[in-house]
Amino acid sequence: MIQILDNALTSLQAGVCALELYGEDHPFVKKQFSTSAELLADILARAGEVRVGLLDDRVMLSDEAMPSSAELERTLFTWLRNHEVDGIVLRAGVTEKELRDFAAFLSSREEQPLFKSRHISLAVIACGQPDTSDRRFEDVELAHVGAKHMPGLHSLWDRMLQGQESDDAHLMGIAADLAHAATESRSAMLPLASLKRHDEYTFVHTINVAMLASALAEAVGVSGQTLHDITTAALMHDIGKQLIPQGMLNKAGKLTKEEFRLVQSHPSLGANLLLARKDLPDIATIVTYEHHMQLAGGGYPVLSRPRKIHFASQIVQVADIFDALRTDRPYRAAMTRNEALEVMSRSAGPSFDPALFDVFIDRVVGRTEENTVEPADEPQLVAV
Ligand SMILES: [Fe+2]
Ligand SMILES: [Fe+2]
């Protein structure tokens, strides 16, 4: 029973995470809530009622830790603690509508009365609440998918930058895992795309781009080792930024000419770093070098002769621009999904392949009537 309950709660939190980006009518969001409701109906028909609560940072059902305790603690239960409760009581009869209402309560950033419905109530169940005063909703979303790889990626990058032997197999393991997550459940990674953490920007951005690129690659028919290689390349695409002073990358005001030149050197700095790696796929170096080059010429690094941009670089570039536009930066606010797609639609053609962008809208970020992107009359380049 505990595994079914675990699946029901992780589906619920996936639904909450995706709600903000996709809206309640998106098939992925609907699927999460219907799956959760079905699983809960199964358990509650037998048990009548279940109480899940925190005990010393572990999410418990009676005296047993939930299989996904760590993930639930960082996500669903942090949302609950933000409302000063640490437990959920679920009773037989819980409906999908109640779960949706509960999700809306969890994802709301506004002050509101504690949620209560006929079959769901929230309570202080266990003791040992950690201090969550400095945790924000955005931090919690980070925990959803891919976030588990952040520490591993941090230390791999650190080692790589210090010129130490790093475990490339570990890196490719992370890429394989992200690619798997993206192909198993294409939409599951998108909650990460709404993250707005400045301090972790490059890492969060890296993981977002890896998952978006992986989903786009899969959507255009890439599979197996090539899919993993493109995901690895996406994980590495901004590695060169680690050699640029943080203050410059996050500068709110205008960059000086010299600063601009330095920031624009991150693709070649990154490619140089990767050339020294023994086990990384060549595609990682190519993508890192090309990810700011535009299809019709332009972008950077500036070359003296035209270069045909590798298909993998084009895939990563679409993911890269979308995530950059969707994220709050010190110099501009994050755009909504529709705004980002609209801005990108004006650049399709000179900047990147319009057909690839169409697949990205249709198969990766989803096309609903309300977010259908009208083709723009005038092409306009995107500054990221
Ligand atoms: Fe970049
Ligand atoms: Fe990037």
Short mmCIF file of C-alpha atoms and ligand atoms in Angstrom, two decimals:
data_model
loop_
_atom_site.label_atom_id
_atom_site.label_comp_id
_atom_site.label_asym_id
_atom_site.label_seq_id
_atom_site.Cartn_x
_atom_site.Cartn_y
_atom_site.Cartn_z
CA MET A 1 0.00 0.00 0.00
CA ILE A 2 2.79 2.42 0.87
CA GLN A 3 4.18 2.27 -2.68
CA ILE A 4 0.77 3.07 -4.20
CA LEU A 5 0.32 5.96 -1.78
CA ASP A 6 3.83 7.14 -2.67
CA ASN A 7 2.93 7.08 -6.38
CA ALA A 8 -0.30 8.96 -5.67
CA LEU A 9 1.51 11.74 -3.76
CA THR A 10 4.34 12.09 -6.28
CA SER A 11 1.77 12.34 -9.10
CA LEU A 12 -0.05 14.99 -7.11
CA GLN A 13 3.09 17.07 -6.62
CA ALA A 14 4.05 16.66 -10.29
CA GLY A 15 0.58 18.00 -11.14
CA VAL A 16 1.06 20.99 -8.85
CA CYS A 17 4.46 21.75 -10.37
CA ALA A 18 3.15 21.57 -13.93
CA LEU A 19 -0.03 23.52 -13.18
CA GLU A 20 1.65 26.89 -13.24
CA LEU A 21 3.35 26.39 -16.57
CA TYR A 22 0.72 24.49 -18.46
CA GLY A 23 -2.55 25.55 -16.93
CA GLU A 24 -5.15 23.13 -15.67
CA ASP A 25 -6.31 21.95 -19.09
CA HIS A 26 -2.98 20.57 -20.23
CA PRO A 27 -3.10 16.77 -20.72
CA PHE A 28 -0.03 16.25 -18.53
CA VAL A 29 -1.60 18.15 -15.64
CA LYS A 30 -4.91 16.30 -16.05
CA LYS A 31 -3.11 12.97 -16.15
CA GLN A 32 -1.26 13.64 -12.88
CA PHE A 33 -4.45 14.46 -11.00
CA SER A 34 -6.45 11.59 -12.48
CA THR A 35 -3.64 9.13 -11.73
CA SER A 36 -3.38 10.41 -8.18
CA ALA A 37 -7.15 10.19 -7.66
CA GLU A 38 -7.28 6.64 -9.05
CA LEU A 39 -4.45 5.42 -6.86
CA LEU A 40 -5.91 7.06 -3.77
CA ALA A 41 -9.34 5.56 -4.47
CA ASP A 42 -7.72 2.14 -4.54
CA ILE A 43 -5.94 2.59 -1.21
CA LEU A 44 -8.72 4.40 0.59
CA ALA A 45 -11.32 1.83 -0.41
CA ARG A 46 -9.32 -0.56 1.73
CA ALA A 47 -7.91 1.68 4.45
CA GLY A 48 -10.72 4.21 4.85
CA GLU A 49 -8.28 6.93 5.86
CA VAL A 50 -4.54 7.57 5.65
CA ARG A 51 -2.44 10.10 7.54
CA VAL A 52 0.90 11.08 6.13
CA GLY A 53 3.10 13.40 8.14
CA LEU A 54 6.61 14.58 8.82
CA LEU A 55 8.80 13.15 11.50
CA ASP A 56 12.33 14.50 11.75
CA ASP A 57 12.33 15.52 8.12
CA ARG A 58 11.09 12.16 6.96
CA VAL A 59 7.68 11.72 5.39
CA MET A 60 6.01 8.91 7.27
CA LEU A 61 2.97 6.70 6.94
CA SER A 62 2.50 5.47 10.51
CA ASP A 63 5.98 4.33 11.50
CA GLU A 64 7.25 3.68 7.99
CA ALA A 65 9.10 6.22 5.82
CA MET A 66 7.59 6.75 2.39
CA PRO A 67 9.78 5.41 -0.44
CA SER A 68 10.08 8.92 -1.95
CA SER A 69 10.39 10.55 1.47
CA ALA A 70 13.30 12.84 0.50
CA GLU A 71 11.59 14.15 -2.64
CA LEU A 72 8.23 14.56 -0.89
CA GLU A 73 9.91 16.36 2.00
CA ARG A 74 11.59 18.83 -0.34
CA THR A 75 8.49 19.44 -2.38
CA LEU A 76 4.96 18.66 -1.22
CA PHE A 77 5.77 18.85 2.47
CA THR A 78 7.69 22.08 2.14
CA TRP A 79 4.61 23.62 0.55
CA LEU A 80 2.62 22.33 3.51
CA ARG A 81 5.10 23.72 6.02
CA ASN A 82 4.80 27.07 4.32
CA HIS A 83 1.20 26.92 5.54
CA GLU A 84 2.39 25.82 9.00
CA VAL A 85 1.09 22.27 8.77
CA ASP A 86 3.05 19.11 8.28
CA GLY A 87 0.52 16.43 7.55
CA ILE A 88 -2.28 15.40 5.21
CA VAL A 89 -5.30 13.32 6.14
CA LEU A 90 -6.96 11.65 3.16
CA ARG A 91 -10.30 9.93 3.48
CA ALA A 92 -12.20 7.49 1.26
CA GLY A 93 -14.19 9.33 -1.37
CA VAL A 94 -11.51 11.86 -2.31
CA THR A 95 -12.21 13.15 -5.82
CA GLU A 96 -10.07 14.47 -8.63
CA LYS A 97 -11.79 17.84 -8.21
CA GLU A 98 -10.72 17.97 -4.55
CA LEU A 99 -7.15 17.17 -5.56
CA ARG A 100 -7.24 19.98 -8.14
CA ASP A 101 -8.57 22.42 -5.53
CA PHE A 102 -5.88 21.28 -3.13
CA ALA A 103 -3.25 21.78 -5.85
CA ALA A 104 -4.50 25.30 -6.51
CA PHE A 105 -4.18 26.02 -2.80
CA LEU A 106 -0.63 24.64 -2.70
CA SER A 107 0.54 26.57 -5.73
CA SER A 108 -1.02 29.86 -4.68
CA ARG A 109 1.38 32.47 -3.41
CA GLU A 110 -1.34 34.49 -1.74
CA GLU A 111 -2.35 34.46 1.90
CA GLN A 112 -5.45 32.35 2.26
CA PRO A 113 -7.31 30.24 4.82
CA LEU A 114 -6.02 26.71 5.35
CA PHE A 115 -7.37 24.28 2.78
CA LYS A 116 -10.09 21.89 3.89
CA SER A 117 -12.45 19.72 1.90
CA ARG A 118 -14.75 16.82 2.68
CA HIS A 119 -12.08 14.17 2.16
CA ILE A 120 -8.80 16.09 2.56
CA SER A 121 -7.65 17.93 5.62
CA LEU A 122 -4.33 19.35 6.68
CA ALA A 123 -2.96 19.04 10.17
CA VAL A 124 0.02 19.26 12.44
CA ILE A 125 0.65 15.55 12.67
CA ALA A 126 4.23 15.05 13.69
CA CYS A 127 6.87 16.96 15.55
CA GLY A 128 10.30 18.29 14.59
CA GLN A 129 9.57 21.02 12.09
CA PRO A 130 12.71 22.49 10.61
CA ASP A 131 13.00 26.22 10.09
CA THR A 132 11.59 26.92 6.65
CA SER A 133 11.38 30.66 6.95
CA ASP A 134 13.92 31.28 4.21
CA ARG A 135 12.45 28.78 1.77
CA ARG A 136 10.37 30.07 -1.08
CA PHE A 137 8.01 28.37 -3.46
CA GLU A 138 10.61 28.62 -6.21
CA ASP A 139 13.10 26.68 -4.10
CA VAL A 140 10.59 23.93 -3.69
CA GLU A 141 9.96 23.54 -7.39
CA LEU A 142 13.67 23.09 -7.81
CA ALA A 143 13.39 19.85 -5.96
CA HIS A 144 11.00 18.27 -8.39
CA VAL A 145 12.87 16.64 -11.27
CA GLY A 146 16.51 16.95 -12.12
CA ALA A 147 17.30 18.87 -8.96
CA LYS A 148 18.74 15.75 -7.45
CA HIS A 149 21.51 16.09 -10.00
CA MET A 150 22.50 19.61 -9.01
CA PRO A 151 25.06 18.67 -6.33
CA GLY A 152 26.64 16.07 -8.62
CA LEU A 153 26.87 18.57 -11.43
CA HIS A 154 28.31 21.20 -9.11
CA SER A 155 31.17 18.99 -8.03
CA LEU A 156 31.80 17.67 -11.54
CA TRP A 157 32.08 21.20 -12.86
CA ASP A 158 34.32 22.23 -9.99
CA ARG A 159 36.70 19.38 -10.69
CA MET A 160 36.66 20.04 -14.39
CA LEU A 161 37.43 23.74 -13.91
CA GLN A 162 40.30 22.94 -11.62
CA GLY A 163 41.72 20.72 -14.34
CA GLN A 164 41.28 17.65 -12.18
CA GLU A 165 40.37 14.25 -13.47
CA SER A 166 36.60 14.19 -13.33
CA ASP A 167 34.36 11.28 -13.77
CA ASP A 168 32.97 11.74 -17.27
CA ALA A 169 31.02 8.51 -16.88
CA HIS A 170 29.20 10.11 -13.95
CA LEU A 171 28.36 13.12 -16.09
CA MET A 172 27.04 10.91 -18.84
CA GLY A 173 25.06 8.97 -16.23
CA ILE A 174 23.35 12.22 -15.23
CA ALA A 175 22.65 12.96 -18.89
CA ALA A 176 21.19 9.50 -19.40
CA ASP A 177 18.96 9.96 -16.38
CA LEU A 178 17.74 13.36 -17.57
CA ALA A 179 17.18 12.04 -21.08
CA HIS A 180 15.22 9.17 -19.60
CA ALA A 181 13.07 11.53 -17.52
CA ALA A 182 12.45 13.67 -20.56
CA THR A 183 11.45 10.78 -22.78
CA GLU A 184 9.43 8.93 -20.17
CA SER A 185 7.34 11.93 -19.31
CA ARG A 186 8.10 14.74 -21.67
CA SER A 187 6.35 17.36 -19.62
CA ALA A 188 7.67 16.37 -16.23
CA MET A 189 10.79 18.44 -16.55
CA LEU A 190 9.14 21.68 -17.44
CA PRO A 191 8.39 22.85 -13.91
CA LEU A 192 12.09 23.47 -13.63
CA ALA A 193 11.84 25.88 -16.49
CA SER A 194 9.94 28.31 -14.29
CA LEU A 195 12.63 28.56 -11.65
CA LYS A 196 13.85 31.98 -10.77
CA ARG A 197 16.87 31.49 -8.59
CA HIS A 198 19.58 33.97 -9.42
CA ASP A 199 22.27 32.33 -7.31
CA GLU A 200 21.87 28.98 -8.99
CA TYR A 201 20.99 30.41 -12.36
CA THR A 202 23.58 28.65 -14.44
CA PHE A 203 23.01 25.26 -12.86
CA VAL A 204 19.25 25.45 -12.95
CA HIS A 205 19.45 26.77 -16.50
CA THR A 206 21.79 23.94 -17.45
CA ILE A 207 19.43 21.27 -16.20
CA ASN A 208 16.42 22.96 -17.77
CA VAL A 209 18.19 23.18 -21.10
CA ALA A 210 19.32 19.56 -20.89
CA MET A 211 15.80 18.35 -20.29
CA LEU A 212 14.17 20.61 -22.87
CA ALA A 213 16.82 19.72 -25.47
CA SER A 214 16.43 16.07 -24.70
CA ALA A 215 12.67 16.26 -25.16
CA LEU A 216 13.07 18.18 -28.41
CA ALA A 217 15.66 15.71 -29.72
CA GLU A 218 13.38 12.83 -28.86
CA ALA A 219 10.45 14.61 -30.52
CA VAL A 220 12.36 14.83 -33.81
CA GLY A 221 13.24 11.14 -33.70
CA VAL A 222 16.64 11.06 -31.99
CA SER A 223 17.11 8.11 -29.67
CA GLY A 224 19.65 5.89 -27.93
CA GLN A 225 23.26 7.01 -27.59
CA THR A 226 22.77 10.11 -29.75
CA LEU A 227 20.01 11.29 -27.44
CA HIS A 228 22.28 10.82 -24.44
CA ASP A 229 25.10 12.64 -26.23
CA ILE A 230 22.90 15.63 -27.01
CA THR A 231 21.78 15.73 -23.38
CA THR A 232 25.41 15.61 -22.24
CA ALA A 233 26.21 18.42 -24.67
CA ALA A 234 23.33 20.50 -23.30
CA LEU A 235 24.62 19.95 -19.75
CA MET A 236 27.98 21.32 -20.84
CA HIS A 237 26.88 24.15 -23.14
CA ASP A 238 27.51 26.98 -20.68
CA ILE A 239 30.49 25.49 -18.83
CA GLY A 240 32.60 28.39 -20.14
CA LYS A 241 30.52 30.82 -18.05
CA GLN A 242 32.19 29.44 -14.97
CA LEU A 243 35.36 31.16 -16.14
CA ILE A 244 33.61 34.55 -16.33
CA PRO A 245 33.23 36.58 -13.12
CA GLN A 246 29.74 36.10 -11.63
CA GLY A 247 29.29 39.85 -11.19
CA MET A 248 29.63 40.30 -14.91
CA LEU A 249 27.16 37.55 -15.79
CA ASN A 250 24.58 38.95 -13.39
CA LYS A 251 25.20 42.62 -14.01
CA ALA A 252 21.95 44.56 -14.00
CA GLY A 253 23.30 47.52 -15.96
CA LYS A 254 24.86 47.75 -19.37
CA LEU A 255 28.08 45.79 -19.88
CA THR A 256 31.14 47.68 -21.00
CA LYS A 257 32.60 46.72 -24.37
CA GLU A 258 35.32 44.72 -22.66
CA GLU A 259 32.85 42.93 -20.37
CA PHE A 260 30.64 42.14 -23.33
CA ARG A 261 33.57 40.68 -25.21
CA LEU A 262 34.47 38.53 -22.22
CA VAL A 263 30.90 37.25 -21.72
CA GLN A 264 30.76 36.40 -25.41
CA SER A 265 33.90 34.35 -25.10
CA HIS A 266 32.16 31.71 -22.97
CA PRO A 267 31.41 29.37 -25.92
CA SER A 268 35.06 29.19 -27.00
CA LEU A 269 36.32 29.02 -23.39
CA GLY A 270 33.91 26.17 -22.76
CA ALA A 271 34.80 24.32 -25.96
CA ASN A 272 38.46 24.60 -25.04
CA LEU A 273 37.80 23.07 -21.66
CA LEU A 274 35.90 20.20 -23.21
CA LEU A 275 38.54 19.50 -25.84
CA ALA A 276 40.77 18.39 -23.00
CA ARG A 277 38.29 15.76 -21.83
CA LYS A 278 38.96 12.21 -22.84
CA ASP A 279 35.56 10.62 -22.61
CA LEU A 280 33.00 13.24 -23.45
CA PRO A 281 31.27 12.94 -26.83
CA ASP A 282 32.60 15.28 -29.57
CA ILE A 283 29.13 16.67 -29.91
CA ALA A 284 29.53 18.33 -26.48
CA THR A 285 32.46 20.41 -27.71
CA ILE A 286 30.65 21.30 -30.95
CA VAL A 287 27.43 22.33 -29.21
CA THR A 288 29.30 24.32 -26.58
CA TYR A 289 31.16 26.21 -29.30
CA GLU A 290 28.12 26.77 -31.53
CA HIS A 291 25.23 27.37 -29.19
CA HIS A 292 25.16 31.16 -29.75
CA MET A 293 25.73 30.97 -33.49
CA GLN A 294 22.75 31.72 -35.65
CA LEU A 295 21.51 29.64 -38.52
CA ALA A 296 21.79 32.45 -41.08
CA GLY A 297 25.13 33.68 -39.77
CA GLY A 298 25.51 36.13 -36.94
CA GLY A 299 25.75 35.47 -33.26
CA TYR A 300 29.08 34.50 -31.72
CA PRO A 301 31.90 33.43 -31.83
CA VAL A 302 32.35 35.47 -35.01
CA LEU A 303 34.04 33.50 -37.78
CA SER A 304 35.63 34.69 -40.97
CA ARG A 305 33.67 32.20 -43.07
CA PRO A 306 30.14 30.75 -42.83
CA ARG A 307 29.69 27.59 -40.81
CA LYS A 308 26.89 25.07 -41.00
CA ILE A 309 25.55 24.75 -37.48
CA HIS A 310 25.36 21.17 -36.23
CA PHE A 311 21.83 19.86 -35.77
CA ALA A 312 22.52 19.12 -32.09
CA SER A 313 23.56 22.75 -31.58
CA GLN A 314 20.31 23.91 -33.16
CA ILE A 315 18.34 21.73 -30.76
CA VAL A 316 20.21 23.00 -27.73
CA GLN A 317 19.90 26.58 -28.95
CA VAL A 318 16.09 26.46 -29.09
CA ALA A 319 15.98 25.02 -25.55
CA ASP A 320 18.59 27.54 -24.39
CA ILE A 321 16.76 30.61 -25.66
CA PHE A 322 13.40 29.44 -24.32
CA ASP A 323 14.77 28.80 -20.84
CA ALA A 324 16.72 32.06 -20.78
CA LEU A 325 13.59 34.03 -21.67
CA ARG A 326 11.50 32.13 -19.11
CA THR A 327 13.88 32.97 -16.28
CA ASP A 328 14.14 36.10 -14.17
CA ARG A 329 17.47 37.79 -14.74
CA PRO A 330 18.86 40.80 -12.90
CA TYR A 331 18.46 42.88 -16.05
CA ARG A 332 14.93 41.78 -17.02
CA ALA A 333 11.93 39.92 -15.64
CA ALA A 334 11.05 36.40 -16.73
CA MET A 335 8.62 36.16 -19.62
CA THR A 336 5.54 33.96 -19.50
CA ARG A 337 5.60 30.88 -21.68
CA ASN A 338 3.50 32.59 -24.33
CA GLU A 339 5.58 35.74 -24.32
CA ALA A 340 8.76 33.69 -24.68
CA LEU A 341 7.31 31.69 -27.57
CA GLU A 342 6.13 34.83 -29.25
CA VAL A 343 9.53 36.49 -29.00
CA MET A 344 11.13 33.31 -30.34
CA SER A 345 8.70 33.09 -33.23
CA ARG A 346 10.04 36.45 -34.42
CA SER A 347 13.56 35.02 -34.53
CA ALA A 348 12.75 31.71 -36.18
CA GLY A 349 14.47 31.65 -39.56
CA PRO A 350 17.52 33.83 -39.18
CA SER A 351 18.31 32.56 -35.73
CA PHE A 352 17.12 28.97 -35.69
CA ASP A 353 15.17 26.51 -37.82
CA PRO A 354 11.43 27.37 -37.87
CA ALA A 355 10.50 23.71 -38.40
CA LEU A 356 12.43 22.74 -35.29
CA PHE A 357 10.75 25.55 -33.38
CA ASP A 358 7.34 24.26 -34.49
CA VAL A 359 8.15 20.83 -33.09
CA PHE A 360 9.31 22.50 -29.89
CA ILE A 361 5.97 24.26 -29.51
CA ASP A 362 3.87 21.27 -30.51
CA ARG A 363 5.69 18.49 -28.75
CA VAL A 364 7.71 20.01 -25.94
CA VAL A 365 6.04 23.04 -24.44
CA GLY A 366 2.60 22.16 -25.79
CA ARG A 367 0.33 24.09 -28.05
CA THR A 368 -3.07 25.00 -26.73
CA GLU A 369 -5.51 27.36 -28.35
CA GLU A 370 -4.68 30.02 -25.85
CA ASN A 371 -0.94 29.82 -26.45
CA THR A 372 -0.90 29.36 -30.19
CA VAL A 373 1.86 31.53 -31.53
CA GLU A 374 1.02 33.70 -34.51
CA PRO A 375 3.79 33.96 -37.08
CA ALA A 376 5.40 37.38 -36.94
CA ASP A 377 5.68 39.61 -40.00
CA GLU A 378 9.11 40.96 -39.23
CA PRO A 379 11.92 38.73 -38.06
CA GLN A 380 13.60 40.03 -34.94
CA LEU A 381 16.65 38.62 -33.26
CA VAL A 382 16.56 37.53 -29.67
CA ALA A 383 19.10 38.88 -27.23
CA VAL A 384 19.69 36.31 -24.48
FE FE B 1 25.59 30.36 -23.46
FE FE B 2 22.73 28.84 -21.97
#
